[in-house]
Amino acid sequence: PFDGPGIEGGSQDGPKGEDIESPQLLVYAGSAGVPGDDDGPLKTARFDGPTGLTVDTNGAVYVADFLKHRIRKIAGGQVSTFAGGNGSGTKDGPKGQAQFAAPLKVAATATQLFVTDNKGMKLRSVSLATQEVKTVLATDPYKVKEGAGVAFAPSTGKGNGTLMYVALMDKH
């Protein structure tokens, strides 16, 4: 069986070499084949199109729930809506007002999440402390020239040595 963190009998060392030959898929949260957006205990919570996940420095797991337009948090045996969930859109603001348009991937730093908002064609940030959602980068990928890349400094917008590189799909 798979021997990884958060799985019964697991360890922080991850899978063991001899176990790779017969891996098992285990559902950690939600219920396979039962879509929804219910928050709550791991086994009764529901997801609808989870597409990306990340783990913060405290061990909380964040999931991009693509079809429900929200970011979910898994911590302390519970699933909760961390940001979005107010219909499809690209509105910035606090947890209760912010919207996502099919969030696809998430990445965590010590202070924030970065979310690729697929239909909104934006890179969004979510403060881990306040759950405030902000648009960091908005671009029309169809206007980006062949071979172009994007780099920016997320904390100040002024090249402070902390750069994030963004790859645009379909821009080989």
PDB file of N, CA, C and O in Angstrom, residues 81-110:
ATOM      1  N   THR A  81     -14.623  26.289   2.720  1.00  0.00           N
ATOM      2  CA  THR A  81     -14.413  27.186   1.588  1.00  0.00           C
ATOM      3  C   THR A  81     -13.526  28.317   2.082  1.00  0.00           C
ATOM      4  O   THR A  81     -13.899  29.051   2.993  1.00  0.00           O
ATOM      5  N   PHE A  82     -12.331  28.435   1.499  1.00  0.00           N
ATOM      6  CA  PHE A  82     -11.361  29.437   1.929  1.00  0.00           C
ATOM      7  C   PHE A  82     -11.553  30.751   1.190  1.00  0.00           C
ATOM      8  O   PHE A  82     -11.416  31.821   1.765  1.00  0.00           O
ATOM      9  N   ALA A  83     -11.872  30.696  -0.098  1.00  0.00           N
ATOM     10  CA  ALA A  83     -12.076  31.912  -0.891  1.00  0.00           C
ATOM     11  C   ALA A  83     -12.963  31.577  -2.078  1.00  0.00           C
ATOM     12  O   ALA A  83     -12.953  30.462  -2.583  1.00  0.00           O
ATOM     13  N   GLY A  84     -13.714  32.574  -2.535  1.00  0.00           N
ATOM     14  CA  GLY A  84     -14.603  32.368  -3.671  1.00  0.00           C
ATOM     15  C   GLY A  84     -15.879  31.668  -3.261  1.00  0.00           C
ATOM     16  O   GLY A  84     -16.295  31.738  -2.106  1.00  0.00           O
ATOM     17  N   GLY A  85     -16.521  31.033  -4.234  1.00  0.00           N
ATOM     18  CA  GLY A  85     -17.759  30.321  -3.957  1.00  0.00           C
ATOM     19  C   GLY A  85     -18.990  31.189  -4.103  1.00  0.00           C
ATOM     20  O   GLY A  85     -20.072  30.817  -3.683  1.00  0.00           O
ATOM     21  N   ASN A  86     -18.822  32.360  -4.686  1.00  0.00           N
ATOM     22  CA  ASN A  86     -19.935  33.290  -4.866  1.00  0.00           C
ATOM     23  C   ASN A  86     -20.312  33.382  -6.332  1.00  0.00           C
ATOM     24  O   ASN A  86     -20.527  34.464  -6.866  1.00  0.00           O
ATOM     25  N   GLY A  87     -20.354  32.242  -6.990  1.00  0.00           N
ATOM     26  CA  GLY A  87     -20.635  32.205  -8.413  1.00  0.00           C
ATOM     27  C   GLY A  87     -19.372  32.430  -9.220  1.00  0.00           C
ATOM     28  O   GLY A  87     -18.305  32.706  -8.683  1.00  0.00           O
ATOM     29  N   SER A  88     -19.491  32.318 -10.523  1.00  0.00           N
ATOM     30  CA  SER A  88     -18.353  32.493 -11.423  1.00  0.00           C
ATOM     31  C   SER A  88     -18.150  33.972 -11.724  1.00  0.00           C
ATOM     32  O   SER A  88     -19.094  34.686 -12.037  1.00  0.00           O
ATOM     33  N   GLY A  89     -16.901  34.431 -11.619  1.00  0.00           N
ATOM     34  CA  GLY A  89     -16.565  35.816 -11.912  1.00  0.00           C
ATOM     35  C   GLY A  89     -15.138  36.112 -11.525  1.00  0.00           C
ATOM     36  O   GLY A  89     -14.402  35.213 -11.115  1.00  0.00           O
ATOM     37  N   THR A  90     -14.734  37.358 -11.622  1.00  0.00           N
ATOM     38  CA  THR A  90     -13.350  37.720 -11.319  1.00  0.00           C
ATOM     39  C   THR A  90     -13.272  38.882 -10.330  1.00  0.00           C
ATOM     40  O   THR A  90     -12.312  39.634 -10.319  1.00  0.00           O
ATOM     41  N   LYS A  91     -14.264  39.001  -9.478  1.00  0.00           N
ATOM     42  CA  LYS A  91     -14.306  40.096  -8.513  1.00  0.00           C
ATOM     43  C   LYS A  91     -13.282  39.890  -7.407  1.00  0.00           C
ATOM     44  O   LYS A  91     -13.210  38.824  -6.799  1.00  0.00           O
ATOM     45  N   ASP A  92     -12.488  40.918  -7.129  1.00  0.00           N
ATOM     46  CA  ASP A  92     -11.560  40.909  -6.005  1.00  0.00           C
ATOM     47  C   ASP A  92     -12.320  41.292  -4.742  1.00  0.00           C
ATOM     48  O   ASP A  92     -13.403  41.882  -4.808  1.00  0.00           O
ATOM     49  N   GLY A  93     -11.735  41.017  -3.584  1.00  0.00           N
ATOM     50  CA  GLY A  93     -12.347  41.436  -2.336  1.00  0.00           C
ATOM     51  C   GLY A  93     -12.214  40.401  -1.245  1.00  0.00           C
ATOM     52  O   GLY A  93     -11.486  39.420  -1.376  1.00  0.00           O
ATOM     53  N   PRO A  94     -12.948  40.616  -0.148  1.00  0.00           N
ATOM     54  CA  PRO A  94     -12.895  39.672   0.977  1.00  0.00           C
ATOM     55  C   PRO A  94     -13.584  38.359   0.646  1.00  0.00           C
ATOM     56  O   PRO A  94     -14.315  38.252  -0.342  1.00  0.00           O
ATOM     57  N   LYS A  95     -13.378  37.376   1.505  1.00  0.00           N
ATOM     58  CA  LYS A  95     -13.890  36.022   1.295  1.00  0.00           C
ATOM     59  C   LYS A  95     -15.349  36.000   0.856  1.00  0.00           C
ATOM     60  O   LYS A  95     -15.708  35.326  -0.087  1.00  0.00           O
ATOM     61  N   GLY A  96     -16.202  36.736   1.490  1.00  0.00           N
ATOM     62  CA  GLY A  96     -17.622  36.694   1.200  1.00  0.00           C
ATOM     63  C   GLY A  96     -18.035  37.355  -0.104  1.00  0.00           C
ATOM     64  O   GLY A  96     -19.169  37.220  -0.537  1.00  0.00           O
ATOM     65  N   GLN A  97     -17.107  38.092  -0.752  1.00  0.00           N
ATOM     66  CA  GLN A  97     -17.450  38.805  -1.976  1.00  0.00           C
ATOM     67  C   GLN A  97     -16.632  38.371  -3.191  1.00  0.00           C
ATOM     68  O   GLN A  97     -17.084  38.514  -4.320  1.00  0.00           O
ATOM     69  N   ALA A  98     -15.431  37.862  -2.981  1.00  0.00           N
ATOM     70  CA  ALA A  98     -14.535  37.514  -4.085  1.00  0.00           C
ATOM     71  C   ALA A  98     -15.095  36.368  -4.911  1.00  0.00           C
ATOM     72  O   ALA A  98     -15.816  35.509  -4.404  1.00  0.00           O
ATOM     73  N   GLN A  99     -14.745  36.398  -6.197  1.00  0.00           N
ATOM     74  CA  GLN A  99     -15.180  35.351  -7.111  1.00  0.00           C
ATOM     75  C   GLN A  99     -13.982  34.818  -7.896  1.00  0.00           C
ATOM     76  O   GLN A  99     -13.009  35.537  -8.109  1.00  0.00           O
ATOM     77  N   PHE A 100     -14.100  33.580  -8.338  1.00  0.00           N
ATOM     78  CA  PHE A 100     -13.148  32.969  -9.248  1.00  0.00           C
ATOM     79  C   PHE A 100     -13.925  32.455 -10.453  1.00  0.00           C
ATOM     80  O   PHE A 100     -15.115  32.158 -10.347  1.00  0.00           O
ATOM     81  N   ALA A 101     -13.240  32.357 -11.578  1.00  0.00           N
ATOM     82  CA  ALA A 101     -13.848  31.825 -12.795  1.00  0.00           C
ATOM     83  C   ALA A 101     -13.062  30.584 -13.197  1.00  0.00           C
ATOM     84  O   ALA A 101     -12.113  30.653 -13.962  1.00  0.00           O
ATOM     85  N   ALA A 102     -13.420  29.456 -12.617  1.00  0.00           N
ATOM     86  CA  ALA A 102     -12.779  28.177 -12.878  1.00  0.00           C
ATOM     87  C   ALA A 102     -11.303  28.168 -12.460  1.00  0.00           C
ATOM     88  O   ALA A 102     -10.410  28.048 -13.289  1.00  0.00           O
ATOM     89  N   PRO A 103     -11.036  28.273 -11.150  1.00  0.00           N
ATOM     90  CA  PRO A 103      -9.642  28.214 -10.689  1.00  0.00           C
ATOM     91  C   PRO A 103      -9.031  26.869 -11.037  1.00  0.00           C
ATOM     92  O   PRO A 103      -9.675  25.831 -10.863  1.00  0.00           O
ATOM     93  N   LEU A 104      -7.803  26.915 -11.545  1.00  0.00           N
ATOM     94  CA  LEU A 104      -7.191  25.690 -12.055  1.00  0.00           C
ATOM     95  C   LEU A 104      -6.071  25.159 -11.175  1.00  0.00           C
ATOM     96  O   LEU A 104      -6.038  23.988 -10.837  1.00  0.00           O
ATOM     97  N   LYS A 105      -5.125  26.011 -10.806  1.00  0.00           N
ATOM     98  CA  LYS A 105      -3.968  25.590 -10.013  1.00  0.00           C
ATOM     99  C   LYS A 105      -3.759  26.553  -8.862  1.00  0.00           C
ATOM    100  O   LYS A 105      -4.117  27.729  -8.940  1.00  0.00           O
ATOM    101  N   VAL A 106      -3.130  26.067  -7.781  1.00  0.00           N
ATOM    102  CA  VAL A 106      -2.815  26.886  -6.625  1.00  0.00           C
ATOM    103  C   VAL A 106      -1.375  26.612  -6.197  1.00  0.00           C
ATOM    104  O   VAL A 106      -0.861  25.511  -6.381  1.00  0.00           O
ATOM    105  N   ALA A 107      -0.735  27.636  -5.644  1.00  0.00           N
ATOM    106  CA  ALA A 107       0.618  27.505  -5.095  1.00  0.00           C
ATOM    107  C   ALA A 107       0.679  28.365  -3.838  1.00  0.00           C
ATOM    108  O   ALA A 107       0.135  29.470  -3.810  1.00  0.00           O
ATOM    109  N   ALA A 108       1.332  27.867  -2.794  1.00  0.00           N
ATOM    110  CA  ALA A 108       1.389  28.577  -1.519  1.00  0.00           C
ATOM    111  C   ALA A 108       2.779  29.122  -1.246  1.00  0.00           C
ATOM    112  O   ALA A 108       3.788  28.494  -1.565  1.00  0.00           O
ATOM    113  N   THR A 109       2.810  30.318  -0.652  1.00  0.00           N
ATOM    114  CA  THR A 109       4.019  30.858  -0.039  1.00  0.00           C
ATOM    115  C   THR A 109       3.725  30.906   1.457  1.00  0.00           C
ATOM    116  O   THR A 109       2.684  30.439   1.906  1.00  0.00           O
ATOM    117  N   ALA A 110       4.597  31.515   2.236  1.00  0.00           N
ATOM    118  CA  ALA A 110       4.377  31.607   3.680  1.00  0.00           C
ATOM    119  C   ALA A 110       3.198  32.511   4.025  1.00  0.00           C
ATOM    120  O   ALA A 110       2.597  32.369   5.090  1.00  0.00           O
TER     121      ALA A 110
END
